Structure formats: C-alpha cells, structure tokens
mmCIF file of C-alpha atoms in Angstrom:
data_model
loop_
_atom_site.group_PDB
_atom_site.id
_atom_site.type_symbol
_atom_site.label_atom_id
_atom_site.label_comp_id
_atom_site.label_asym_id
_atom_site.label_seq_id
_atom_site.Cartn_x
_atom_site.Cartn_y
_atom_site.Cartn_z
ATOM 1 C CA MET A 1 0.000 0.000 0.000
ATOM 2 C CA ASP A 2 2.893 2.355 0.753
ATOM 3 C CA ARG A 3 4.302 1.571 -2.664
ATOM 4 C CA LEU A 4 1.070 2.630 -4.353
ATOM 5 C CA ALA A 5 0.844 5.762 -2.236
ATOM 6 C CA ASN A 6 4.327 6.760 -3.387
ATOM 7 C CA LEU A 7 3.519 6.094 -7.046
ATOM 8 C CA ILE A 8 0.369 8.227 -7.083
ATOM 9 C CA ASP A 9 1.801 11.085 -4.999
ATOM 10 C CA PRO A 10 0.664 13.909 -4.663
ATOM 11 C CA VAL A 11 -2.840 12.385 -4.877
ATOM 12 C CA PRO A 12 -3.993 10.973 -1.510
ATOM 13 C CA LEU A 13 -4.578 7.242 -1.680
ATOM 14 C CA LEU A 14 -8.088 7.462 -0.218
ATOM 15 C CA ASP A 15 -9.101 10.152 -2.732
ATOM 16 C CA LEU A 16 -8.072 7.988 -5.675
ATOM 17 C CA THR A 17 -9.606 4.720 -4.478
ATOM 18 C CA THR A 18 -12.880 6.362 -3.431
ATOM 19 C CA ALA A 19 -13.253 8.171 -6.760
ATOM 20 C CA VAL A 20 -12.596 5.114 -8.937
ATOM 21 C CA CYS A 21 -14.848 2.855 -6.853
ATOM 22 C CA ARG A 22 -17.715 5.324 -7.126
ATOM 23 C CA TRP A 23 -17.132 5.655 -10.884
ATOM 24 C CA LEU A 24 -17.146 1.888 -11.408
ATOM 25 C CA GLN A 25 -20.230 1.418 -9.242
ATOM 26 C CA ASP A 26 -22.068 4.196 -11.090
ATOM 27 C CA ALA A 27 -21.313 2.443 -14.384
ATOM 28 C CA HIS A 28 -22.908 -0.777 -13.147
ATOM 29 C CA GLU A 29 -25.988 1.056 -11.889
ATOM 30 C CA ALA A 30 -26.436 3.101 -15.084
ATOM 31 C CA ALA A 31 -26.119 -0.006 -17.278
ATOM 32 C CA ALA A 32 -28.589 -1.916 -15.100
ATOM 33 C CA GLU A 33 -31.142 0.903 -15.477
ATOM 34 C CA LEU A 34 -30.882 0.642 -19.249
ATOM 35 C CA GLN A 35 -31.425 -3.115 -19.119
ATOM 36 C CA ARG A 36 -34.676 -2.587 -17.244
ATOM 37 C CA ALA A 37 -35.768 -0.152 -19.951
ATOM 38 C CA ARG A 38 -35.032 -2.800 -22.602
ATOM 39 C CA ARG A 39 -37.345 -5.311 -21.011
ATOM 40 C CA GLY A 40 -41.089 -5.429 -21.425
ATOM 41 C CA GLY A 41 -41.475 -2.801 -24.148
ATOM 42 C CA PRO A 42 -44.559 -2.615 -26.379
ATOM 43 C CA ARG A 43 -42.801 -4.787 -28.970
ATOM 44 C CA GLY A 44 -41.188 -7.120 -26.470
ATOM 45 C CA ASP A 45 -37.722 -7.382 -24.968
ATOM 46 C CA TRP A 46 -34.755 -6.036 -26.903
ATOM 47 C CA GLN A 47 -31.808 -6.651 -24.621
ATOM 48 C CA ASN A 48 -29.203 -9.298 -25.427
ATOM 49 C CA ASN A 49 -26.405 -11.153 -23.665
ATOM 50 C CA THR A 50 -23.858 -8.403 -24.258
ATOM 51 C CA SER A 51 -25.923 -5.205 -23.926
ATOM 52 C CA PHE A 52 -25.203 -4.765 -20.204
ATOM 53 C CA GLY A 53 -21.445 -5.005 -20.732
ATOM 54 C CA VAL A 54 -21.542 -2.657 -23.718
ATOM 55 C CA ASP A 55 -23.576 -0.062 -21.828
ATOM 56 C CA ARG A 56 -21.283 -0.314 -18.813
ATOM 57 C CA TYR A 57 -18.188 0.156 -20.974
ATOM 58 C CA GLN A 58 -19.690 3.116 -22.835
ATOM 59 C CA TYR A 59 -20.577 4.754 -19.516
ATOM 60 C CA LEU A 60 -17.000 4.365 -18.277
ATOM 61 C CA LEU A 61 -15.595 5.725 -21.529
ATOM 62 C CA ALA A 62 -17.969 8.693 -21.663
ATOM 63 C CA THR A 63 -17.725 9.711 -18.001
ATOM 64 C CA ALA A 64 -14.050 9.103 -17.186
ATOM 65 C CA GLY A 65 -13.372 12.822 -17.581
ATOM 66 C CA SER A 66 -15.570 13.531 -14.559
ATOM 67 C CA LEU A 67 -12.883 11.999 -12.325
ATOM 68 C CA THR A 68 -10.736 15.106 -12.800
ATOM 69 C CA ALA A 69 -13.216 17.080 -10.682
ATOM 70 C CA GLU A 70 -12.387 14.826 -7.726
ATOM 71 C CA ILE A 71 -8.695 14.360 -8.570
ATOM 72 C CA PRO A 72 -7.316 17.607 -10.060
ATOM 73 C CA ASP A 73 -3.885 16.041 -10.771
ATOM 74 C CA LEU A 74 -5.489 13.388 -12.972
ATOM 75 C CA GLN A 75 -5.547 13.401 -16.778
ATOM 76 C CA VAL A 76 -7.925 11.122 -18.667
ATOM 77 C CA ASP A 77 -6.688 9.881 -22.028
ATOM 78 C CA PRO A 78 -9.338 7.981 -24.070
ATOM 79 C CA ALA A 79 -6.994 7.100 -26.929
ATOM 80 C CA PHE A 80 -7.541 3.856 -28.865
ATOM 81 C CA GLN A 81 -11.168 3.782 -27.630
ATOM 82 C CA SER A 82 -9.967 2.806 -24.174
ATOM 83 C CA ILE A 83 -9.200 4.653 -20.950
ATOM 84 C CA LEU A 84 -5.879 5.524 -19.374
ATOM 85 C CA LEU A 85 -5.882 7.524 -16.135
ATOM 86 C CA LYS A 86 -2.666 9.507 -16.044
ATOM 87 C CA LEU A 87 -0.955 10.862 -12.954
ATOM 88 C CA PRO A 88 2.491 12.497 -12.990
ATOM 89 C CA ARG A 89 4.334 9.187 -12.418
ATOM 90 C CA VAL A 90 1.888 6.453 -13.436
ATOM 91 C CA GLY A 91 -0.671 5.529 -16.044
ATOM 92 C CA ILE A 92 -3.591 3.494 -14.690
ATOM 93 C CA TYR A 93 -5.236 1.135 -17.166
ATOM 94 C CA GLN A 94 -8.578 -0.313 -16.087
ATOM 95 C CA PHE A 95 -10.188 -3.497 -17.337
ATOM 96 C CA GLN A 96 -12.674 -6.155 -16.288
ATOM 97 C CA VAL A 97 -11.599 -9.522 -14.857
ATOM 98 C CA PRO A 98 -14.734 -11.725 -14.766
ATOM 99 C CA ALA A 99 -12.785 -14.617 -13.199
ATOM 100 C CA GLY A 100 -11.068 -12.416 -10.622
ATOM 101 C CA PRO A 101 -7.567 -10.930 -10.638
ATOM 102 C CA HIS A 102 -5.900 -14.360 -10.625
ATOM 103 C CA GLY A 103 -8.224 -16.074 -13.118
ATOM 104 C CA SER A 104 -8.071 -16.432 -16.882
ATOM 105 C CA LEU A 105 -8.392 -13.220 -18.882
ATOM 106 C CA GLY A 106 -9.753 -15.088 -21.890
ATOM 107 C CA ASP A 107 -9.329 -13.456 -25.280
ATOM 108 C CA THR A 108 -7.745 -10.005 -25.148
ATOM 109 C CA SER A 109 -7.400 -7.262 -27.734
ATOM 110 C CA GLU A 110 -4.079 -6.525 -29.379
ATOM 111 C CA LEU A 111 -3.737 -3.243 -27.488
ATOM 112 C CA ARG A 112 -4.452 -4.929 -24.164
ATOM 113 C CA ARG A 113 -1.883 -7.631 -24.850
ATOM 114 C CA GLU A 114 0.686 -4.917 -25.585
ATOM 115 C CA LEU A 115 -0.139 -3.151 -22.325
ATOM 116 C CA LEU A 116 -0.228 -6.278 -20.180
ATOM 117 C CA THR A 117 2.785 -8.124 -21.496
ATOM 118 C CA GLY A 118 5.205 -5.224 -21.268
ATOM 119 C CA ILE A 119 7.123 -6.481 -24.302
ATOM 120 C CA ASP A 120 9.147 -3.648 -25.807
ATOM 121 C CA ASP A 121 10.045 -3.606 -29.480
ATOM 122 C CA HIS A 122 13.143 -1.437 -29.550
ATOM 123 C CA GLY A 123 12.871 -1.018 -33.305
ATOM 124 C CA LEU A 124 9.553 0.814 -33.088
ATOM 125 C CA ILE A 125 7.745 3.149 -30.729
ATOM 126 C CA SER A 126 4.874 1.057 -29.392
ATOM 127 C CA ARG A 127 1.381 2.287 -28.614
ATOM 128 C CA PRO A 128 1.866 1.734 -24.871
ATOM 129 C CA GLU A 129 5.050 3.837 -24.951
ATOM 130 C CA ILE A 130 3.246 6.647 -26.753
ATOM 131 C CA TRP A 131 0.240 6.379 -24.460
ATOM 132 C CA LEU A 132 2.146 6.161 -21.175
ATOM 133 C CA GLY A 133 4.763 8.769 -22.021
ATOM 134 C CA GLY A 134 7.406 7.211 -19.778
ATOM 135 C CA ARG A 135 5.051 6.608 -16.844
ATOM 136 C CA ASP A 136 4.987 3.399 -14.826
ATOM 137 C CA ARG A 137 2.045 1.084 -15.488
ATOM 138 C CA LEU A 138 -0.626 0.399 -12.927
ATOM 139 C CA PHE A 139 -3.586 -1.878 -13.554
ATOM 140 C CA LEU A 140 -7.020 -1.292 -12.038
ATOM 141 C CA VAL A 141 -8.967 -4.541 -12.435
ATOM 142 C CA TRP A 142 -12.548 -5.111 -11.367
ATOM 143 C CA ASN A 143 -15.583 -7.329 -11.715
ATOM 144 C CA GLY A 144 -19.297 -7.003 -11.157
ATOM 145 C CA SER A 145 -22.731 -7.875 -12.482
ATOM 146 C CA GLU A 146 -26.085 -6.372 -13.336
ATOM 147 C CA GLU A 147 -27.625 -7.856 -10.208
ATOM 148 C CA HIS A 148 -24.935 -7.017 -7.660
ATOM 149 C CA GLY A 149 -23.152 -4.004 -9.095
ATOM 150 C CA LEU A 150 -19.430 -3.659 -8.465
ATOM 151 C CA THR A 151 -18.297 -6.745 -6.564
ATOM 152 C CA GLY A 152 -14.522 -6.323 -6.513
ATOM 153 C CA ALA A 153 -11.761 -3.916 -7.490
ATOM 154 C CA TRP A 154 -8.002 -4.341 -7.207
ATOM 155 C CA ILE A 155 -4.964 -2.327 -8.186
ATOM 156 C CA GLY A 156 -1.421 -3.531 -8.772
ATOM 157 C CA GLN A 157 1.522 -4.091 -11.093
ATOM 158 C CA GLY A 158 2.354 -7.199 -13.067
ATOM 159 C CA GLU A 159 2.257 -8.703 -16.544
ATOM 160 C CA MET A 160 0.192 -11.225 -18.440
ATOM 161 C CA LEU A 161 1.587 -14.735 -18.814
ATOM 162 C CA GLU A 162 -0.509 -17.268 -20.750
ATOM 163 C CA LYS A 163 -3.797 -15.367 -20.342
ATOM 164 C CA ARG A 164 -3.323 -14.815 -16.602
ATOM 165 C CA MET A 165 -1.814 -11.931 -14.698
ATOM 166 C CA ASP A 166 1.410 -12.605 -12.863
ATOM 167 C CA TRP A 167 1.186 -9.927 -10.177
ATOM 168 C CA GLU A 168 4.276 -8.343 -8.695
ATOM 169 C CA TRP A 169 1.990 -6.831 -6.094
ATOM 170 C CA LEU A 170 -1.774 -6.447 -5.798
ATOM 171 C CA PHE A 171 -4.259 -5.333 -3.185
ATOM 172 C CA SER A 172 -7.985 -4.796 -2.921
ATOM 173 C CA VAL A 173 -9.187 -1.235 -3.396
ATOM 174 C CA GLN A 174 -11.984 -1.974 -0.921
ATOM 175 C CA ASP A 175 -9.369 -2.503 1.784
ATOM 176 C CA VAL A 176 -8.789 1.246 1.569
ATOM 177 C CA THR A 177 -12.284 2.560 0.915
ATOM 178 C CA GLY A 178 -14.505 -0.098 2.461
ATOM 179 C CA ALA A 179 -16.707 0.586 -0.568
ATOM 180 C CA VAL A 180 -17.812 -2.899 -1.511
ATOM 181 C CA GLY A 181 -20.379 -2.790 -4.327
ATOM 182 C CA ILE A 182 -23.864 -1.901 -3.145
ATOM 183 C CA PRO A 183 -26.236 -4.816 -3.802
ATOM 184 C CA ARG A 184 -29.568 -4.001 -5.359
ATOM 185 C CA GLN A 185 -32.950 -5.203 -4.094
ATOM 186 C CA THR A 186 -33.752 -7.440 -7.044
ATOM 187 C CA GLY A 187 -35.939 -10.051 -5.366
ATOM 188 C CA PRO A 188 -39.655 -9.828 -4.598
ATOM 189 C CA LEU A 189 -40.930 -7.927 -1.623
ATOM 190 C CA ASP A 190 -41.096 -9.811 1.641
ATOM 191 C CA PRO A 191 -44.600 -11.365 1.748
ATOM 192 C CA ALA A 192 -44.687 -10.852 5.517
ATOM 193 C CA ILE A 193 -45.168 -7.101 5.089
ATOM 194 C CA PHE A 194 -48.698 -7.771 3.811
ATOM 195 C CA GLU A 195 -49.574 -9.775 6.933
ATOM 196 C CA LEU A 196 -49.006 -6.922 9.376
ATOM 197 C CA SER A 197 -52.101 -5.738 11.233
ATOM 198 C CA GLU A 198 -53.446 -2.300 10.379
ATOM 199 C CA PRO A 199 -52.486 0.483 12.779
ATOM 200 C CA MET A 200 -55.036 1.467 15.420
ATOM 201 C CA LEU A 201 -56.115 5.081 14.935
ATOM 202 C CA PRO A 202 -57.343 7.136 17.942
ATOM 203 C CA LEU A 203 -60.952 7.474 16.708
ATOM 204 C CA ARG A 204 -63.930 8.376 18.915
ATOM 205 C CA PRO A 205 -67.641 9.043 18.194
ATOM 206 C CA ARG A 206 -68.427 12.619 17.330
ATOM 207 C CA ASP A 207 -70.229 14.585 20.045
ATOM 208 C CA PRO A 208 -73.542 15.955 18.617
ATOM 209 C CA GLU A 209 -73.220 19.070 20.774
ATOM 210 C CA GLU A 210 -69.894 19.904 19.130
ATOM 211 C CA GLY A 211 -71.603 19.934 15.739
ATOM 212 C CA SER A 212 -74.426 22.251 16.905
ATOM 213 C CA GLN A 213 -71.967 24.695 18.536
ATOM 214 C CA SER A 214 -69.801 24.892 15.415
ATOM 215 C CA GLY A 215 -72.930 25.777 13.328
#
C-alpha cells in the first residue's frame, strides 16, 4: 500500500480509491437501469447477452473525464477507444476480470496484450510507450454484475503470462475505501409485510353538541 501511495503522490490514496470505486459502481448502476428499460417494451424485450457489458463500458468511456473534478492532478486519455488515467508518475489502465484478478483473462485485444505483457520492441515506438509517455504502469482490475453491481476492485503491477496476470503486487481497493459494491434489491418484496395488522387510529364518536356549537 505504501508503494502505491508513493507512485500516485501527490494524490492521496483514499481520494483515488474512493473516486474510482464510485465511478465503477455508477457504471454498473447506469447499465442496469438501461437493461430494465429494454425489457417489457410494447414490442417485447430487446436486450441481449452483451448489452449490459456494452452499456457499462460506454458509460466508463464517456464519463471518465468527470474523475478530474475529484482528482485535479489526474488526466484522462481515451486514446484507442480505451481509458488511461494519467498521474504524474503512473498511467492506470482499467479493465474487467470476470474470473477475478488471478483467473483467466480469456481473449484479449491486441492493445491490451501490448499493455499487459510489457514487451518492448526497440525497433519501433509502441502504442503503450506513446500512451504512457514514460510513466509506470498500474492496472485497475474489477468485476461485477447487473444484479450485484461492483463486486470487486483491485490495483497492482504485473504482466500477463498465458492469459493470466502474474502480479508483482496487488491489493484490494476496498481494503482502503470499504466501498464494496452496493447490492440491489432485485428479489420480490417480503410477503410478511402484507400480513401486518393495520395500525389502530385514535378514533372516537363525534359529540352531537360539538356539531351544533360549530354551526
């Protein structure tokens, strides 16, 4: 944790972790709202198996610039249709890890492989070199779902070996913020709430004399 704090200086560690957790959670909530709008329309459902992930990604891409309001030292670079969060000494690349930070990454894009493997071609200037501008690489990895929102977020340094990350160091962002993803109430209402007795109101018969005096 001290190592990360030194890398992101002068940004306070709590400021960074709180801002990125809130941003990731907001993306899950916004995408889930759109999925509800896609269900039960006049012509039927029109969501598909990938629409939640696409909406979540587009939210992150479109709103990353808002992080600079919370972290003035941050620059957001959306080059290559991806997101790099730049601080003076580090570039933070975020991506989803459905199987967790130690699980398989599955198929990855060419750009992501270049970023995660750290292989330098000394004959050419690579995209990561251009993008990072001499900064160290940090990876912000996370997972979540439509039902539960953000369920985990980690930050660390390492490289990809055979579709898995070999971490030099890694720790949970929630260990700093305590901001575990906020579960949604997706199940039915508790049937017991309909079995509660009605409240007793303090009613009494009206006094006829009160009515005649008010007339």
